[in-house]
mmCIF file of C-alpha atoms in Angstrom:
data_model
loop_
_atom_site.group_PDB
_atom_site.id
_atom_site.type_symbol
_atom_site.label_atom_id
_atom_site.label_comp_id
_atom_site.label_asym_id
_atom_site.label_seq_id
_atom_site.Cartn_x
_atom_site.Cartn_y
_atom_site.Cartn_z
ATOM 1 C CA MET A 1 3.939 17.832 -22.830
ATOM 2 C CA ARG A 2 2.137 15.822 -20.275
ATOM 3 C CA VAL A 3 -1.424 16.468 -19.329
ATOM 4 C CA SER A 4 -2.314 16.428 -15.673
ATOM 5 C CA VAL A 5 -4.568 14.119 -14.786
ATOM 6 C CA LEU A 6 -8.151 14.520 -13.661
ATOM 7 C CA PHE A 7 -10.492 12.037 -11.923
ATOM 8 C CA ALA A 8 -14.168 11.539 -13.297
ATOM 9 C CA ALA A 9 -16.307 10.612 -10.424
ATOM 10 C CA VAL A 10 -16.611 8.430 -7.173
ATOM 11 C CA LEU A 11 -18.784 5.397 -7.455
ATOM 12 C CA ALA A 12 -19.707 3.018 -4.722
ATOM 13 C CA GLY A 13 -17.252 4.485 -2.852
ATOM 14 C CA TYR A 14 -14.526 4.049 -5.045
ATOM 15 C CA VAL A 15 -12.374 6.361 -7.083
ATOM 16 C CA CYS A 16 -12.535 5.622 -10.778
ATOM 17 C CA ILE A 17 -9.823 7.123 -12.750
ATOM 18 C CA SER A 18 -9.843 9.105 -15.784
ATOM 19 C CA THR A 19 -6.982 10.411 -18.015
ATOM 20 C CA ALA A 20 -6.596 12.593 -20.645
ATOM 21 C CA HIS A 21 -4.104 10.593 -22.280
ATOM 22 C CA ALA A 22 -5.944 8.988 -25.812
ATOM 23 C CA GLN A 23 -5.505 5.793 -27.210
ATOM 24 C CA PRO A 24 -4.790 3.710 -24.484
ATOM 25 C CA LEU A 25 -2.415 0.459 -24.869
ATOM 26 C CA PHE A 26 -4.219 -3.117 -24.780
ATOM 27 C CA VAL A 27 -2.887 -6.057 -23.155
ATOM 28 C CA SER A 28 -4.468 -9.507 -23.586
ATOM 29 C CA HIS A 29 -3.803 -13.053 -23.988
ATOM 30 C CA ALA A 30 -5.762 -13.135 -27.355
ATOM 31 C CA GLY A 31 -4.270 -14.212 -30.682
ATOM 32 C CA ARG A 32 -4.245 -10.648 -32.756
ATOM 33 C CA ALA A 33 -3.791 -8.299 -29.483
ATOM 34 C CA ALA A 34 -0.830 -5.832 -29.791
ATOM 35 C CA TYR A 35 0.552 -6.823 -26.626
ATOM 36 C CA HIS A 36 1.153 -9.921 -24.754
ATOM 37 C CA SER A 37 2.513 -8.989 -21.630
ATOM 38 C CA VAL A 38 2.239 -5.800 -19.467
ATOM 39 C CA GLN A 39 5.872 -5.016 -19.749
ATOM 40 C CA ALA A 40 6.116 -5.178 -23.278
ATOM 41 C CA ALA A 41 3.146 -2.426 -23.358
ATOM 42 C CA ILE A 42 4.896 -0.377 -20.315
ATOM 43 C CA ASP A 43 8.060 -0.499 -22.908
ATOM 44 C CA ALA A 44 5.928 0.868 -25.907
ATOM 45 C CA LEU A 45 4.417 3.796 -24.129
ATOM 46 C CA PRO A 46 6.202 7.012 -24.827
ATOM 47 C CA ALA A 47 8.712 9.207 -22.351
ATOM 48 C CA GLN A 48 5.836 11.129 -20.988
ATOM 49 C CA GLY A 49 3.740 7.749 -20.266
ATOM 50 C CA GLY A 50 0.089 6.988 -21.268
ATOM 51 C CA ASP A 51 -2.565 4.530 -20.453
ATOM 52 C CA ILE A 52 -2.873 0.722 -20.300
ATOM 53 C CA GLN A 53 -5.566 -1.524 -20.173
ATOM 54 C CA ILE A 54 -5.802 -5.159 -19.372
ATOM 55 C CA ALA A 55 -7.648 -7.754 -20.214
ATOM 56 C CA PRO A 56 -9.372 -10.447 -17.642
ATOM 57 C CA GLY A 57 -6.577 -13.206 -17.333
ATOM 58 C CA ILE A 58 -3.360 -14.169 -15.408
ATOM 59 C CA TYR A 59 -0.507 -12.594 -16.244
ATOM 60 C CA ARG A 60 2.604 -14.314 -14.920
ATOM 61 C CA GLU A 61 5.542 -11.860 -15.429
ATOM 62 C CA LYS A 62 7.431 -9.464 -13.236
ATOM 63 C CA VAL A 63 7.211 -5.890 -14.451
ATOM 64 C CA LYS A 64 9.258 -2.404 -13.433
ATOM 65 C CA LEU A 65 8.033 0.350 -14.378
ATOM 66 C CA SER A 66 10.066 3.682 -13.978
ATOM 67 C CA LYS A 67 8.599 6.227 -16.582
ATOM 68 C CA SER A 68 5.939 8.683 -14.883
ATOM 69 C CA GLY A 69 2.422 9.337 -16.090
ATOM 70 C CA VAL A 70 1.828 5.717 -16.508
ATOM 71 C CA HIS A 71 -1.833 4.870 -15.989
ATOM 72 C CA ILE A 72 -2.850 0.807 -15.714
ATOM 73 C CA LYS A 73 -6.363 -0.271 -15.204
ATOM 74 C CA GLY A 74 -7.902 -3.760 -15.613
ATOM 75 C CA SER A 75 -10.933 -3.718 -17.804
ATOM 76 C CA GLY A 76 -12.509 -6.762 -16.119
ATOM 77 C CA LYS A 77 -15.705 -6.262 -13.719
ATOM 78 C CA ARG A 78 -13.730 -6.853 -10.871
ATOM 79 C CA PRO A 79 -10.177 -6.585 -9.256
ATOM 80 C CA ASP A 80 -10.033 -10.367 -9.060
ATOM 81 C CA ASP A 81 -10.310 -10.900 -13.090
ATOM 82 C CA THR A 82 -7.105 -9.406 -13.776
ATOM 83 C CA VAL A 83 -3.823 -10.594 -12.144
ATOM 84 C CA ILE A 84 -0.480 -10.151 -12.559
ATOM 85 C CA VAL A 85 1.670 -12.433 -10.320
ATOM 86 C CA TYR A 86 5.212 -13.501 -9.956
ATOM 87 C CA GLY A 87 7.127 -15.717 -7.200
ATOM 88 C CA ASP A 88 10.662 -14.014 -6.531
ATOM 89 C CA GLY A 89 12.012 -14.032 -2.897
ATOM 90 C CA ALA A 90 14.662 -11.810 -1.353
ATOM 91 C CA ILE A 91 16.651 -14.688 -0.301
ATOM 92 C CA ASN A 92 17.143 -15.821 -4.193
ATOM 93 C CA VAL A 93 16.787 -12.695 -6.030
ATOM 94 C CA GLY A 94 19.464 -10.704 -3.788
ATOM 95 C CA GLY A 95 16.992 -8.419 -1.643
ATOM 96 C CA THR A 96 13.584 -7.854 -0.721
ATOM 97 C CA ALA A 97 13.754 -4.886 -3.258
ATOM 98 C CA HIS A 98 14.434 -6.952 -5.911
ATOM 99 C CA SER A 99 11.413 -9.369 -5.289
ATOM 100 C CA ALA A 100 8.501 -7.674 -6.096
ATOM 101 C CA THR A 101 5.895 -8.441 -8.849
ATOM 102 C CA LEU A 102 5.464 -5.185 -9.581
ATOM 103 C CA ASP A 103 8.295 -2.362 -9.336
ATOM 104 C CA ALA A 104 6.591 1.083 -10.056
ATOM 105 C CA SER A 105 9.191 3.889 -9.221
ATOM 106 C CA GLY A 106 7.600 6.980 -11.782
ATOM 107 C CA ASP A 107 5.617 9.590 -10.322
ATOM 108 C CA ASP A 108 1.960 10.332 -11.488
ATOM 109 C CA PHE A 109 1.510 6.660 -11.312
ATOM 110 C CA GLN A 110 -2.230 5.107 -11.270
ATOM 111 C CA LEU A 111 -3.067 1.571 -10.987
ATOM 112 C CA ASP A 112 -6.843 0.875 -10.611
ATOM 113 C CA ASN A 113 -9.377 -2.285 -10.825
ATOM 114 C CA LEU A 114 -6.885 -5.163 -10.817
ATOM 115 C CA THR A 115 -4.851 -7.760 -8.477
ATOM 116 C CA ILE A 116 -0.662 -8.067 -7.800
ATOM 117 C CA GLN A 117 0.498 -11.036 -6.315
ATOM 118 C CA ASN A 118 3.669 -12.381 -5.247
ATOM 119 C CA ASP A 119 2.946 -15.989 -5.012
ATOM 120 C CA TYR A 120 6.332 -16.976 -3.465
ATOM 121 C CA ALA A 121 4.999 -17.633 -0.391
ATOM 122 C CA LEU A 122 2.502 -20.404 -1.042
ATOM 123 C CA ASN A 123 5.302 -23.109 -0.961
ATOM 124 C CA PRO A 124 5.311 -23.617 2.770
ATOM 125 C CA ALA A 125 9.191 -23.791 2.432
ATOM 126 C CA ASN A 126 9.407 -20.436 1.371
ATOM 127 C CA SER A 127 7.087 -18.724 3.926
ATOM 128 C CA SER A 128 9.910 -16.936 6.223
ATOM 129 C CA SER A 129 11.539 -15.049 3.492
ATOM 130 C CA GLN A 130 10.356 -11.414 2.344
ATOM 131 C CA ALA A 131 8.456 -11.411 -1.339
ATOM 132 C CA VAL A 132 6.839 -8.220 -2.345
ATOM 133 C CA ALA A 133 3.855 -7.838 -4.487
ATOM 134 C CA LEU A 134 4.127 -4.047 -5.225
ATOM 135 C CA SER A 135 6.682 -1.581 -4.618
ATOM 136 C CA VAL A 136 5.648 1.929 -5.285
ATOM 137 C CA THR A 137 8.150 4.746 -4.989
ATOM 138 C CA GLY A 138 7.222 7.292 -6.981
ATOM 139 C CA ASP A 139 5.708 10.686 -5.942
ATOM 140 C CA ARG A 140 1.925 11.505 -6.589
ATOM 141 C CA ASP A 141 0.571 7.832 -7.062
ATOM 142 C CA VAL A 142 -2.968 6.239 -6.595
ATOM 143 C CA ILE A 143 -3.873 2.976 -5.846
ATOM 144 C CA THR A 144 -7.518 2.301 -6.208
ATOM 145 C CA ARG A 145 -9.605 -0.947 -6.424
ATOM 146 C CA VAL A 146 -6.408 -2.957 -6.238
ATOM 147 C CA ARG A 147 -5.760 -6.266 -4.449
ATOM 148 C CA LEU A 148 -2.190 -7.189 -3.014
ATOM 149 C CA LEU A 149 -1.557 -10.587 -2.037
ATOM 150 C CA GLY A 150 1.475 -11.751 -0.557
ATOM 151 C CA ALA A 151 2.889 -12.893 2.741
ATOM 152 C CA GLN A 152 5.812 -11.223 4.332
ATOM 153 C CA ASP A 153 6.356 -7.743 3.132
ATOM 154 C CA THR A 154 3.402 -7.382 0.787
ATOM 155 C CA LEU A 155 3.514 -3.807 0.085
ATOM 156 C CA PHE A 156 6.706 -1.897 0.140
ATOM 157 C CA ALA A 157 4.958 1.950 0.060
ATOM 158 C CA SER A 158 8.419 4.055 0.406
ATOM 159 C CA LYS A 159 10.336 7.007 -0.824
ATOM 160 C CA GLY A 160 12.199 6.808 -3.885
ATOM 161 C CA PRO A 161 16.126 6.262 -4.108
ATOM 162 C CA ASN A 162 17.082 9.278 -4.145
ATOM 163 C CA GLY A 163 15.641 10.017 -0.593
ATOM 164 C CA ARG A 164 12.656 12.441 -2.343
ATOM 165 C CA MET A 165 9.497 12.096 -0.085
ATOM 166 C CA SER A 166 6.460 10.353 -2.439
ATOM 167 C CA ARG A 167 2.831 11.094 -1.766
ATOM 168 C CA GLN A 168 0.969 8.113 -2.258
ATOM 169 C CA TYR A 169 -2.963 7.297 -1.839
ATOM 170 C CA PHE A 170 -4.592 3.851 -1.678
ATOM 171 C CA GLY A 171 -8.547 3.861 -1.790
ATOM 172 C CA SER A 172 -10.663 0.705 -1.650
ATOM 173 C CA CYS A 173 -7.897 -1.667 -1.569
ATOM 174 C CA TYR A 174 -7.355 -4.901 -0.103
ATOM 175 C CA ILE A 175 -4.112 -5.890 1.277
ATOM 176 C CA GLU A 176 -3.191 -9.278 2.680
ATOM 177 C CA GLY A 177 0.177 -10.603 4.701
ATOM 178 C CA HIS A 178 1.853 -11.453 7.605
ATOM 179 C CA VAL A 179 5.115 -10.097 9.159
ATOM 180 C CA ASP A 180 5.610 -5.917 8.101
ATOM 181 C CA PHE A 181 3.277 -6.333 5.112
ATOM 182 C CA ILE A 182 3.064 -2.781 4.764
ATOM 183 C CA PHE A 183 6.404 -1.427 5.327
ATOM 184 C CA GLY A 184 8.360 1.677 4.281
ATOM 185 C CA ASP A 185 8.721 5.393 4.668
ATOM 186 C CA ALA A 186 6.361 7.123 2.361
ATOM 187 C CA LYS A 187 3.801 9.491 2.705
ATOM 188 C CA ALA A 188 0.746 7.343 2.331
ATOM 189 C CA TYR A 189 -3.125 7.307 2.811
ATOM 190 C CA PHE A 190 -5.120 4.199 2.842
ATOM 191 C CA ARG A 191 -8.895 4.946 2.649
ATOM 192 C CA GLN A 192 -11.671 2.369 3.266
ATOM 193 C CA CYS A 193 -9.085 -0.721 2.591
ATOM 194 C CA GLU A 194 -8.976 -3.988 4.220
ATOM 195 C CA LEU A 195 -5.750 -5.300 5.582
ATOM 196 C CA HIS A 196 -6.061 -9.125 6.074
ATOM 197 C CA GLY A 197 -3.486 -10.772 8.588
ATOM 198 C CA LEU A 198 -2.942 -14.401 7.078
ATOM 199 C CA ALA A 199 -2.549 -17.731 8.938
ATOM 200 C CA ASN A 200 0.875 -17.311 10.616
ATOM 201 C CA GLN A 201 2.520 -17.208 14.564
ATOM 202 C CA ALA A 202 2.784 -13.555 13.887
ATOM 203 C CA VAL A 203 0.919 -11.007 12.064
ATOM 204 C CA VAL A 204 1.977 -7.406 11.979
ATOM 205 C CA TYR A 205 -0.022 -5.242 10.028
ATOM 206 C CA THR A 206 2.913 -2.439 9.806
ATOM 207 C CA ALA A 207 6.433 -1.296 9.656
ATOM 208 C CA GLN A 208 6.797 2.055 9.103
ATOM 209 C CA SER A 209 10.455 3.421 8.784
ATOM 210 C CA LYS A 210 10.297 7.383 9.326
ATOM 211 C CA GLY A 211 13.957 7.735 10.326
ATOM 212 C CA THR A 212 14.362 11.217 11.695
ATOM 213 C CA PRO A 213 11.961 13.333 13.337
ATOM 214 C CA ASP A 214 11.839 16.090 10.635
ATOM 215 C CA GLU A 215 11.012 13.511 7.856
ATOM 216 C CA ASP A 216 7.761 14.128 6.216
ATOM 217 C CA SER A 217 6.480 10.825 6.059
ATOM 218 C CA ALA A 218 3.646 8.569 7.821
ATOM 219 C CA TYR A 219 0.984 6.251 7.279
ATOM 220 C CA VAL A 220 -2.809 7.165 8.084
ATOM 221 C CA PHE A 221 -5.563 4.338 7.456
ATOM 222 C CA ASP A 222 -8.666 6.055 7.339
ATOM 223 C CA HIS A 223 -12.122 4.236 7.955
ATOM 224 C CA CYS A 224 -10.421 1.143 7.151
ATOM 225 C CA ARG A 225 -11.171 -2.392 8.353
ATOM 226 C CA LEU A 226 -8.475 -5.083 9.850
ATOM 227 C CA THR A 227 -9.093 -8.662 9.624
ATOM 228 C CA ALA A 228 -7.541 -12.278 9.989
ATOM 229 C CA ASP A 229 -7.383 -15.502 9.601
ATOM 230 C CA PRO A 230 -8.789 -17.547 12.645
ATOM 231 C CA ALA A 231 -4.895 -19.452 12.685
ATOM 232 C CA ALA A 232 -3.334 -16.141 12.777
ATOM 233 C CA GLY A 233 -1.507 -15.419 16.101
ATOM 234 C CA TYR A 234 0.355 -12.576 18.033
ATOM 235 C CA VAL A 235 -1.794 -9.822 15.709
ATOM 236 C CA ALA A 236 -0.012 -6.493 15.956
ATOM 237 C CA LEU A 237 -0.754 -2.844 14.484
ATOM 238 C CA GLY A 238 2.806 -2.488 13.709
ATOM 239 C CA ARG A 239 6.358 -2.317 15.115
ATOM 240 C CA PRO A 240 8.852 0.548 14.152
ATOM 241 C CA TRP A 241 11.319 -0.448 11.889
ATOM 242 C CA ARG A 242 13.044 3.170 12.531
ATOM 243 C CA PRO A 243 13.072 5.097 15.660
ATOM 244 C CA TYR A 244 10.209 7.691 14.341
ATOM 245 C CA ALA A 245 8.055 5.548 12.734
ATOM 246 C CA THR A 246 4.705 6.925 12.457
ATOM 247 C CA VAL A 247 1.406 5.434 11.796
ATOM 248 C CA ILE A 248 -2.614 6.811 12.726
ATOM 249 C CA PHE A 249 -5.492 4.864 12.543
ATOM 250 C CA LEU A 250 -8.733 6.805 12.423
ATOM 251 C CA SER A 251 -12.060 5.176 12.674
ATOM 252 C CA THR A 252 -10.731 1.774 11.920
ATOM 253 C CA LYS A 253 -12.682 -1.205 12.550
ATOM 254 C CA MET A 254 -10.923 -3.576 13.921
ATOM 255 C CA ASP A 255 -12.152 -7.172 13.260
ATOM 256 C CA ALA A 256 -9.149 -9.118 14.265
ATOM 257 C CA PRO A 257 -7.554 -10.196 17.679
ATOM 258 C CA VAL A 258 -5.045 -7.524 18.100
ATOM 259 C CA ILE A 259 -3.106 -7.753 21.264
ATOM 260 C CA ALA A 260 -3.990 -5.529 23.934
ATOM 261 C CA GLU A 261 -0.630 -3.431 23.760
ATOM 262 C CA GLY A 262 -1.616 -2.930 20.087
ATOM 263 C CA TRP A 263 1.765 -1.908 19.075
ATOM 264 C CA ARG A 264 5.154 -4.044 19.785
ATOM 265 C CA GLU A 265 8.696 -3.228 19.598
ATOM 266 C CA TRP A 266 10.844 -3.605 16.662
ATOM 267 C CA THR A 267 13.003 -6.687 18.560
ATOM 268 C CA PRO A 268 11.657 -7.062 22.217
ATOM 269 C CA GLY A 269 14.261 -6.683 24.701
ATOM 270 C CA GLN A 270 17.034 -5.667 22.117
ATOM 271 C CA THR A 271 15.400 -2.286 20.689
ATOM 272 C CA ASN A 272 13.694 0.842 22.316
ATOM 273 C CA LYS A 273 11.911 2.325 19.564
ATOM 274 C CA LEU A 274 8.562 2.567 20.916
ATOM 275 C CA ARG A 275 9.279 5.763 22.844
ATOM 276 C CA THR A 276 10.262 7.836 20.125
ATOM 277 C CA ALA A 277 7.815 6.153 17.420
ATOM 278 C CA ASN A 278 4.233 8.353 16.784
ATOM 279 C CA TYR A 279 1.793 5.687 17.236
ATOM 280 C CA ALA A 280 -1.897 6.684 17.525
ATOM 281 C CA GLU A 281 -5.439 5.863 17.075
ATOM 282 C CA TYR A 282 -8.728 7.668 16.843
ATOM 283 C CA LYS A 283 -12.253 6.124 17.551
ATOM 284 C CA SER A 284 -10.984 2.201 16.924
ATOM 285 C CA SER A 285 -13.701 -0.238 16.839
ATOM 286 C CA GLY A 286 -14.264 -4.024 16.932
ATOM 287 C CA ILE A 287 -12.858 -6.593 18.978
ATOM 288 C CA GLY A 288 -9.263 -5.289 18.323
ATOM 289 C CA ALA A 289 -9.790 -2.225 19.886
ATOM 290 C CA ASN A 290 -8.646 -1.623 23.462
ATOM 291 C CA PRO A 291 -8.043 2.177 24.374
ATOM 292 C CA ALA A 292 -7.148 0.997 28.186
ATOM 293 C CA GLY A 293 -4.647 -1.436 27.207
ATOM 294 C CA ARG A 294 -2.833 -0.105 24.556
ATOM 295 C CA GLU A 295 1.263 0.192 24.683
ATOM 296 C CA PRO A 296 2.000 3.274 26.900
ATOM 297 C CA HIS A 297 3.901 5.789 24.118
ATOM 298 C CA SER A 298 1.271 5.472 22.006
ATOM 299 C CA HIS A 299 -1.602 7.691 21.976
ATOM 300 C CA GLN A 300 -5.652 8.231 21.608
ATOM 301 C CA LEU A 301 -6.215 11.014 19.688
ATOM 302 C CA THR A 302 -8.784 13.844 20.654
ATOM 303 C CA ASP A 303 -10.985 15.321 17.987
ATOM 304 C CA SER A 304 -9.076 18.222 17.168
ATOM 305 C CA GLU A 305 -5.763 16.035 17.046
ATOM 306 C CA ALA A 306 -7.519 13.612 14.929
ATOM 307 C CA ALA A 307 -8.447 16.317 12.356
ATOM 308 C CA LYS A 308 -4.930 17.251 11.658
ATOM 309 C CA TRP A 309 -4.583 13.615 10.031
ATOM 310 C CA SER A 310 -7.527 14.283 7.455
ATOM 311 C CA LEU A 311 -6.975 13.470 3.955
ATOM 312 C CA SER A 312 -6.804 17.282 3.360
ATOM 313 C CA ALA A 313 -4.493 17.900 6.302
ATOM 314 C CA PHE A 314 -2.289 15.238 5.558
ATOM 315 C CA PHE A 315 -1.328 15.938 2.018
ATOM 316 C CA GLY A 316 -1.717 20.063 2.317
ATOM 317 C CA ASP A 317 -2.186 22.408 -0.325
ATOM 318 C CA ALA A 318 -0.635 20.994 -3.158
ATOM 319 C CA THR A 319 -3.528 18.604 -4.250
ATOM 320 C CA ASP A 320 -4.334 18.682 -7.309
ATOM 321 C CA TRP A 321 -3.218 15.285 -7.832
ATOM 322 C CA LEU A 322 -6.404 14.091 -5.674
ATOM 323 C CA SER A 323 -8.669 16.356 -7.277
ATOM 324 C CA GLY A 324 -11.302 13.432 -7.762
ATOM 325 C CA VAL A 325 -11.083 12.514 -3.610
ATOM 326 C CA PRO A 326 -13.807 13.942 -1.770
ATOM 327 C CA PRO A 327 -11.906 15.921 1.461
ATOM 328 C CA ARG A 328 -12.680 14.142 4.661
#
């Protein structure tokens, strides 16, 4: 019987994961290590999941995780110390969903203090292909102090293939890419994360895909920071992948030259999704903040409207899986 997860503390603004699972499995390149790959350790876990700690190093492998209750943590001092990297692109593996370096579909998944990278686009010839670093589609998933490195479609945060909504929390993460690099239709909350646009002719931070008015999905970015490479062109907050895309920025520092309109149509001149999308901001600051110039269908929230998108309001009463995250 799986023991519920408790969080121990919040240190230096980071959520520190503590689990009740005994005896974690250790992954290392050291000769005497029981597991030399992350996938081997995942495969060795029982059906109810368990803990995995990964020693510093670069692990070049493609990882797939469908068990629930799996908790993976890098044991280095910084997320940069432990890197899981692979280089698949959608164009050569049969679609975007198959390109992920780490594909996590199990519930109660936790990931902490490491880097996940898809380096397919490091070859300039591959720069236009979708290449996912992390695909996360389980429910009650917690991602903290994780660096997600890619280019187009870096993070797929979405509901599972069975259509069940997925609740996900991202805290103190760094996510980089260019076109649509955070995409999908999870009910996902990002707190104190940095979103960084790479040098490219276009940077679009989000492509949320809420498809119907009654679907319970949205992306909320709370006290995050937007940055961009000096060579990044046409920087937009998001475009609606589906007609009811919902993205909310709360007290976000926009240190990137976001276009005055903020948001753009999925395919300008061909689609008309901005009129039904729910795009909103509250107290944005920095050079990319421009309330007066924003797309007319987007919103600037009042204090009371913004409160409805707080962490506690967003996830409601069933938040035992976030017991270590302070409400705001």
